[in-house]
XYZ file of C-alpha atoms in Angstrom:
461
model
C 0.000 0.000 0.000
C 1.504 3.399 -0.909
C 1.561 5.917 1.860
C -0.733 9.051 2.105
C 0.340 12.213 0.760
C 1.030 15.253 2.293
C -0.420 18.691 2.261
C 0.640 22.060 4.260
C -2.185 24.184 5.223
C -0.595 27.585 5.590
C -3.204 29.841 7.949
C -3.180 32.864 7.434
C -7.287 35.034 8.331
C -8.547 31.888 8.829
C -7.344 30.615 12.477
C -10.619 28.266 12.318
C -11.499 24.566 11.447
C -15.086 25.271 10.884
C -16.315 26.437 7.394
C -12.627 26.022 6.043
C -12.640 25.285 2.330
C -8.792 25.524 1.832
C -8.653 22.971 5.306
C -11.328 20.584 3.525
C -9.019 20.880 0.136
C -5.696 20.141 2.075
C -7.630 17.158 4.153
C -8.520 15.599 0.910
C -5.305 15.599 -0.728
C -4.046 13.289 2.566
C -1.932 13.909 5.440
C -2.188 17.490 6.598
C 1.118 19.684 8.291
C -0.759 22.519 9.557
C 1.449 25.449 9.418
C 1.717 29.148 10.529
C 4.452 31.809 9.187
C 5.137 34.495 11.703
C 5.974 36.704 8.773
C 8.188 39.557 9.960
C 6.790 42.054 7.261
C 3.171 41.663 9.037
C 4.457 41.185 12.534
C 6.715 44.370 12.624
C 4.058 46.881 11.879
C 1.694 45.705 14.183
C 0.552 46.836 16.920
C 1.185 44.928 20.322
C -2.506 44.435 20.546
C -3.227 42.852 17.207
C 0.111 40.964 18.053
C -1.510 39.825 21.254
C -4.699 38.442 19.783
C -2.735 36.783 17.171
C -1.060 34.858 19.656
C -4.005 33.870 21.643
C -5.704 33.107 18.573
C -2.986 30.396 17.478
C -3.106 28.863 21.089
C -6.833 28.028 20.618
C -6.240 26.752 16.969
C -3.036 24.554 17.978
C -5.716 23.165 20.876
C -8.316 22.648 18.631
C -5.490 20.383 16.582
C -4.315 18.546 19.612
C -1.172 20.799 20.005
C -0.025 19.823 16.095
C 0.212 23.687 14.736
C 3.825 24.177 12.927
C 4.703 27.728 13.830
C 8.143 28.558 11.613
C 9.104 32.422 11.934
C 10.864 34.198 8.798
C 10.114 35.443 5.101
C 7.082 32.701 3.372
C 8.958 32.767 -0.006
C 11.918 31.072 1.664
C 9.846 29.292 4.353
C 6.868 27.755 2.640
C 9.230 25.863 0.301
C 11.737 24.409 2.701
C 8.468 22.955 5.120
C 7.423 21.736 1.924
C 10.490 19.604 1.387
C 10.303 18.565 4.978
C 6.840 17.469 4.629
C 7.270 15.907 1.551
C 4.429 17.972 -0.035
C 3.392 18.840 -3.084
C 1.142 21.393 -2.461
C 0.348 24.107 0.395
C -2.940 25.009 0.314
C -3.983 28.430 1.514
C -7.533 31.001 1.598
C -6.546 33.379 -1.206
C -5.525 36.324 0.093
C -6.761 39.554 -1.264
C -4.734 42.816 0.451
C -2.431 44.374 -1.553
C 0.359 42.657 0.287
C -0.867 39.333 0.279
C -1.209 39.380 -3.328
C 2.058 40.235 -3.906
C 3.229 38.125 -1.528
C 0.954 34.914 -2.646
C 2.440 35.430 -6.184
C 6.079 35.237 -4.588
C 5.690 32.496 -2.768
C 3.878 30.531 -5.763
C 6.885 30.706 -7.904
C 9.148 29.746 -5.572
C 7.185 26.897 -4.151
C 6.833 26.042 -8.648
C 10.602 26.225 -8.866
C 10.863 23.527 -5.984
C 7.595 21.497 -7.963
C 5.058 22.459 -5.251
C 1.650 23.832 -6.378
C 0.371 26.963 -4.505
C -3.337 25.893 -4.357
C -5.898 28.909 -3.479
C -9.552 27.965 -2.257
C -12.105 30.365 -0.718
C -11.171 34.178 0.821
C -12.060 35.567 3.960
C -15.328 36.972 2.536
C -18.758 35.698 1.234
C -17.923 37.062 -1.801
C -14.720 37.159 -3.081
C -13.078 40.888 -3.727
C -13.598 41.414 -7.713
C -16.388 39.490 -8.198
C -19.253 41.434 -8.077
C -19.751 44.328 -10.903
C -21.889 46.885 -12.772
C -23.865 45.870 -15.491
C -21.275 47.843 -18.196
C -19.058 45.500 -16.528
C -16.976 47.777 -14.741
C -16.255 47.930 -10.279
C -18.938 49.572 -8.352
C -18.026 52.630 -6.626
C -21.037 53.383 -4.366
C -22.109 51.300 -1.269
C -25.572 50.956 -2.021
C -25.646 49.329 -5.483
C -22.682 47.240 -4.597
C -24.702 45.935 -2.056
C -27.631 44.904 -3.638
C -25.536 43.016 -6.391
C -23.642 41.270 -3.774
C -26.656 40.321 -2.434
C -28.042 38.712 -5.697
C -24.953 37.236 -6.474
C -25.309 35.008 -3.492
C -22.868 32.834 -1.740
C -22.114 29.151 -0.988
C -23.325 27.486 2.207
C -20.912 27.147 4.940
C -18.404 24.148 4.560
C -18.213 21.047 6.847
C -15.453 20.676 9.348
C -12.185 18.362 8.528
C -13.628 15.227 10.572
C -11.665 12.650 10.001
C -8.259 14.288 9.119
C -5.211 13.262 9.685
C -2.469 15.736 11.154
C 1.311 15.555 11.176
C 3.736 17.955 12.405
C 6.693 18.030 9.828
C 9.218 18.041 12.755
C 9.189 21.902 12.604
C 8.439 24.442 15.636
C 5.305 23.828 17.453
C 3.834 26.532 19.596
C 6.105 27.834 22.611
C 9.122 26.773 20.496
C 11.785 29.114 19.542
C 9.800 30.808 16.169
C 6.954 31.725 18.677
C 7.400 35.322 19.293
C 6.670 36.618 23.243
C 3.533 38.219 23.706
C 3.260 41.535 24.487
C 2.841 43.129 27.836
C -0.498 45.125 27.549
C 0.080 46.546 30.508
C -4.088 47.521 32.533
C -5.674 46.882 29.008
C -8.102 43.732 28.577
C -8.647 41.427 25.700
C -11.898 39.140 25.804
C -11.107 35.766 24.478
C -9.853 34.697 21.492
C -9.773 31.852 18.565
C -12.921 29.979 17.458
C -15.040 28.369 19.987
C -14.950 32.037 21.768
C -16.282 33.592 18.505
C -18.905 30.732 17.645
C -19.940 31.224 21.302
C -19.817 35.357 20.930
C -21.725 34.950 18.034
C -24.502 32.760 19.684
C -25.343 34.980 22.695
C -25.823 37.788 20.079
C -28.170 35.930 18.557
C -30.154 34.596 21.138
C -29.957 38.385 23.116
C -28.543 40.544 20.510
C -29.756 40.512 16.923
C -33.361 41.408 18.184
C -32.863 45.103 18.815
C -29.875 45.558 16.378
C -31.643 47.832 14.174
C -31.667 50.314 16.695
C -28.959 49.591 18.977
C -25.999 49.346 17.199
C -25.703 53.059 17.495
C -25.554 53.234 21.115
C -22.269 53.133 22.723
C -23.898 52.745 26.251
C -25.577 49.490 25.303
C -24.264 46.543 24.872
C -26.247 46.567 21.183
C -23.391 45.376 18.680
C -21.876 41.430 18.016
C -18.304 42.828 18.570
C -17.489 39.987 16.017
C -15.422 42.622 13.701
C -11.943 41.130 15.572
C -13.444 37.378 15.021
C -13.706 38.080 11.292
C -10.058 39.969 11.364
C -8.399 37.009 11.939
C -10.951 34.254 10.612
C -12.109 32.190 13.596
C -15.171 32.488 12.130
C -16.446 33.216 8.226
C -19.031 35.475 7.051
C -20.745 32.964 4.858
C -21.666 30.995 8.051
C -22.931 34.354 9.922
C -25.397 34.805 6.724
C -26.338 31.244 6.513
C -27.525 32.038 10.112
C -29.182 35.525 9.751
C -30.970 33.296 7.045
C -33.189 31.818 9.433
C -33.992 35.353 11.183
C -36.610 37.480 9.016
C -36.236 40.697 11.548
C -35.140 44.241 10.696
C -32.459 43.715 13.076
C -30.458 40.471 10.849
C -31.212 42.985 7.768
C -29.626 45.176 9.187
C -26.400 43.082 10.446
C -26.477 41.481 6.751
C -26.283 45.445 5.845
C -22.949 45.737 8.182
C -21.146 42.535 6.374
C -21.852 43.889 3.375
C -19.867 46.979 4.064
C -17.234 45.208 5.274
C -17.257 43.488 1.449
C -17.616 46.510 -0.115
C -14.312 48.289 1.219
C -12.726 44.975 0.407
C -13.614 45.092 -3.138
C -12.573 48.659 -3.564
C -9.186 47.701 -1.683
C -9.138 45.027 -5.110
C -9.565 47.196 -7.412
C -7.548 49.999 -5.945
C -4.730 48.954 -3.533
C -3.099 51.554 -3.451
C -6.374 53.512 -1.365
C -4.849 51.615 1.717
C -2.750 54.704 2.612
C -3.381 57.134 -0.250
C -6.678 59.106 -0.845
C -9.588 57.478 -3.051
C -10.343 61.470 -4.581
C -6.504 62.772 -4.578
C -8.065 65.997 -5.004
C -8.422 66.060 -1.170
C -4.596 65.732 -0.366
C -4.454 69.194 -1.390
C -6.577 70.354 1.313
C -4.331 72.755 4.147
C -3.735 69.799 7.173
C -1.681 70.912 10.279
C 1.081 68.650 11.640
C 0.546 66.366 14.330
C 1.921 68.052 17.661
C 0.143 68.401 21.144
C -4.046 68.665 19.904
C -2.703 65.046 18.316
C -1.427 64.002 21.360
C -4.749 65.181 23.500
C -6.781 63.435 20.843
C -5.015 59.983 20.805
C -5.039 60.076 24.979
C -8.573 60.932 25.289
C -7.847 64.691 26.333
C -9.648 67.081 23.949
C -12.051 68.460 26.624
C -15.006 66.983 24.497
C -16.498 63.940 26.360
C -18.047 61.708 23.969
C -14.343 61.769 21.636
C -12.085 61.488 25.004
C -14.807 58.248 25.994
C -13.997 56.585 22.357
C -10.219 57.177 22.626
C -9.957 55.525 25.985
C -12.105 52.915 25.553
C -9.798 51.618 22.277
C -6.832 52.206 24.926
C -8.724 50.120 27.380
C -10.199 47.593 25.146
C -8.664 47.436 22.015
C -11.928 48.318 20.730
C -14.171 51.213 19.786
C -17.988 51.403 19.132
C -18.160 51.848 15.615
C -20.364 54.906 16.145
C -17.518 56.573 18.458
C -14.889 55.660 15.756
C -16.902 58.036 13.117
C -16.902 60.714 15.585
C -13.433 60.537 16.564
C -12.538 60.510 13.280
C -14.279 63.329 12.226
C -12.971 65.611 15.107
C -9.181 64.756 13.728
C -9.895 65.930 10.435
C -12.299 68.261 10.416
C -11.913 69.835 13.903
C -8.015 69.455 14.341
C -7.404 69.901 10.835
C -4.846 66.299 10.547
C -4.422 64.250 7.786
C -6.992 60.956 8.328
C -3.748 58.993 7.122
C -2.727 59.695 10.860
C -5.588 58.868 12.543
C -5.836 55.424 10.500
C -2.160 54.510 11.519
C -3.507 55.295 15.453
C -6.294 52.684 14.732
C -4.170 50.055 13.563
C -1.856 50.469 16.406
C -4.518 50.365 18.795
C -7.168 48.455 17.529
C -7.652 44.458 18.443
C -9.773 44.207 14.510
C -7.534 46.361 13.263
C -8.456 45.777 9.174
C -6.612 47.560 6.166
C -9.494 47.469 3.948
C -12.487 48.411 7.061
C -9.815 51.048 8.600
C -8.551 53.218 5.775
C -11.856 53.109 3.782
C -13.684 53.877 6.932
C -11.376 57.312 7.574
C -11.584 58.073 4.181
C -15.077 57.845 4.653
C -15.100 60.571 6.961
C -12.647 62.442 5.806
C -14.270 62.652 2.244
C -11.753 61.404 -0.264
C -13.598 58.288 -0.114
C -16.850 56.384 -1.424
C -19.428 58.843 -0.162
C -20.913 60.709 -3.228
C -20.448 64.413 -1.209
C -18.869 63.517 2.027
C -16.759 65.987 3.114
C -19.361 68.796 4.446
C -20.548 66.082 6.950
C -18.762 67.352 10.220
C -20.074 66.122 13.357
C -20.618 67.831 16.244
C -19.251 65.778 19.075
C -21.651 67.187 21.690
C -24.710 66.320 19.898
C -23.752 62.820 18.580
C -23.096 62.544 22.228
C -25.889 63.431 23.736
C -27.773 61.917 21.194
C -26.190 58.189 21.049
C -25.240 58.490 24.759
C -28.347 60.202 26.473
C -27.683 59.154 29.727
C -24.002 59.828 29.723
C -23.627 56.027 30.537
C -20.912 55.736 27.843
C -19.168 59.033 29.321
C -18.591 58.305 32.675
C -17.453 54.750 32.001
C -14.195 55.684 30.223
C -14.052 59.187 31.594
C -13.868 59.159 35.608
C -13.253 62.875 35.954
C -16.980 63.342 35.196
C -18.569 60.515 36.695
C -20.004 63.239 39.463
C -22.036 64.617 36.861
C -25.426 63.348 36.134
C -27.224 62.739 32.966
C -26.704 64.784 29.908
C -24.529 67.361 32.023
C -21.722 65.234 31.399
C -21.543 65.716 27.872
C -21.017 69.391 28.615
C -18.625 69.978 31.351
C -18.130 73.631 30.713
C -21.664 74.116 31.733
C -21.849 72.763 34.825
C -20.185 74.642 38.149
C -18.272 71.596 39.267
C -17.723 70.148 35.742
C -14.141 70.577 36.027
C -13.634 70.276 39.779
C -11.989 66.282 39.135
C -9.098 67.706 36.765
C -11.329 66.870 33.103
C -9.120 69.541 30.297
C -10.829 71.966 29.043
C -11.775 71.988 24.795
C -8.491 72.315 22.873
C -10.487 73.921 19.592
C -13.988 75.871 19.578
C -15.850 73.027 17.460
C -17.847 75.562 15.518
C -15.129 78.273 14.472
C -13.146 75.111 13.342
C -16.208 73.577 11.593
C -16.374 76.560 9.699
C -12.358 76.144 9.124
C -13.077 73.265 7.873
C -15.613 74.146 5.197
C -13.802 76.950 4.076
C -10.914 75.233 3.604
C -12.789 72.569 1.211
C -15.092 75.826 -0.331
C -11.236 77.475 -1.155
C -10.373 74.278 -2.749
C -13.138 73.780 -5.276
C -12.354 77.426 -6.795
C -8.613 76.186 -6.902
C -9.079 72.764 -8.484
C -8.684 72.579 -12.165
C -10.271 69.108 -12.268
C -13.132 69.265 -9.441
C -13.136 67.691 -5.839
């Protein structure tokens, strides 16, 4: 009897076993090496608490596989190949990657794993839709949300795959986890992770359902309720897919799964434009906008990135990411819109202070998201949406609930007062700053600034 053949399974956004296509495609080949690259062009840039979650996320997934997860630490194009020959494999299977650096990374690794006769075998992504597959009827990529959506919609996706039963691991005599290519995890000093890998996301996502997905619709805009999934980091790294979210929400005719369906679409939208335009990860969408006057970063940066503008409802969102790792996607609108429009930085800035901060920390999500608000992005006229972080405050946050959880200095005030310090007698008696910028002369700033530049431009903004 011949023996088995092996595969490599190279995770990458897809810590899971659950719903794995490129797992089922590496299972049926034969014998699977499950493998990890810590790659140092990912891992430098990242931020100690994306680095953190990675970690934790690997422990669960090299549990799940009964402590058999290869973890080799170095560049994939000379990696991938020499596990390969280890293994005796001829082929790694992966989920296609589709970030700009991925793809150029997937495409070096493929040649060198052809030069050594290995076969680079893509199967699925990390979205319901694969990035480039959904466009207008002339044939062309959509560039507004709202059509994109309903064509992703009728384009449909596949059912959720089975799990790997059955499958038969080997280790490849390479570094498991804890050996000397597992990097230390970072010291996060007072801030708090929830847990990580797959059973804590299929588990996450089941208590939203059962208590969450009800009143959705209308609390997913409420900071001071505990109205979102807070799935966006399990879909970061791929403990759990998308497609089996929807095949749920399926099985839910509410406003409030509409409305969730709604969010994942967004998330696929930003992803295709990232496809067709990779370069919109740290440039601007409308270039136009670069030319716009933007102050450099000094002390109202600082104040802003500490939670320390002397407006509640931005210094709440700032500290909670510090805190959590997190911010209510509501808050992270608002935040963003006081850099730009209030403090007059590039969004470029305030994107790379997400991604150090942020435990879902997404290229795609993040920089379309600023751009967003910062109007060089998707938005057909963006930019004179500037919002006022009192009344989004006292509007999302009635109570002050959300305030006084993050901000302690005004946990003495009651209600609404403590989205407006400077009106209250005692609203500064437990050390809260006082407003670095007037919000409305620098709203008006603002919209000057962008009124100047549409006399100026020769080819529109």
């Amino acid at each position: 009897m011949s023996r088995a053949s092996t595969s490599v399974m190279w995770f990458r956004r897809d810590l899971r076993l659950a719903d794995n296509p490129a797992l089922l495609a590496a299972a049926a080949d034969g014998e699977v090496l499950p493998l990890f690259v810590v790659d140092p062009a990912l891992w430098g840039p990242s931020g100690d608490v994306r680095r953190a979650w990675l970690l934790r996320s690997l422990r669960a997934l090299d549990e799940s596989l009964g402590g058999r997860l290869v973890v080799e630490r170095g560049d994939p194009v000379r990696v991938l190949p020499r596990v390969a020959a280890r293994a005796g494999a001829a082929r790694v299977h992966v989920a296609a990657d589709t970030g700009p650096h991925g793809r150029r990374r997937d495409e070096a690794v493929e040649a060198a794993l052809a030069g050594a006769g290995v076969e680079l075998v893509r199967t699925g992504t990390a979205y319901a839709v694969g990035p480039g597959s959904v466009l207008t009827g002339a044939g062309r990529p959509f560039q507004v949300f709202t059509p994109f959506a309903r064509a992703w919609a009728a384009h449909g996706w596949p059912a959720p795959a089975g799990s790997p039963a059955g499958a038969r691991w080997v280790r490849g005599g390479g570094e498991g986890v804890g050996g000397a290519h597992w990097p230390d995890e970072p010291d996060l000093g007072a801030l708090r992770l929830p847990p990580a890998g797959e059973g804590a996301a299929r588990e996450r996502w089941r208590a939203f359902l059962a208590d969450g997905l009800e009143g959705y619709e209308h609390d997913r805009d409420r900071p001071d309720l505990a109205g979102t999934s807070q799935l966006s980091v399990h879909l970061k790294w791929g403990e759990v897919h998308p497609r089996t979210l929807l095949a749920d929400l399926a099985r839910h005719r509410s406003a409030g799964a509409e409305a969730f369906r709604t969010e994942l679409a967004w998330r696929e939208f930003y992803a295709d434009v990232l496809w067709y335009r990779p370069e919109s990860a740290r440039e601007y969408l409308r270039p136009q906008l670069a030319r716009l006057s933007y102050s450099e970063p000094g002390e109202t940066f600082r104040a802003w990135s500490e939670g320390r503008t002397g407006y509640p409802f931005v210094d709440a969102g700032m500290r909670q990411m510090r805190a959590e790792g997190w911010v209510h996607n509501r808050v992270r609108m608002v935040v963003a819109s006081f850099l730009v429009k209030d403090l007059h930085v590039e969004w470029t800035l305030g994107a790379r202070e997400f991604m150090r901060w942020l435990r879902d920390g997404d290229i795609a999500s993040n920089a379309h998201g600023w751009q967003w608000v910062a109007g060089s992005g998707t938005d057909a006229a963006p930019f004179f949406r500037v919002f006022n972080p009192v009344a989004q405050g006292q509007r999302f946050d009635p109570d002050g609930e959300y305030v006084r959880r993050y901000v302690p200095e005004l946990r003495h005030l009651p209600g609404r007062r403590a989205h407006e310090p400077w009106s209250a007698p005692d609203g500064y008696a437990h050390g809260y700053p006082e407003r670095v910028v007037d919000h409305a002369a620098e709203r008006r700033a603002a919209l000057e600034g962008y009124a100047r530049l549409r006399r100026e431009a020769p080819d529109g903004v």
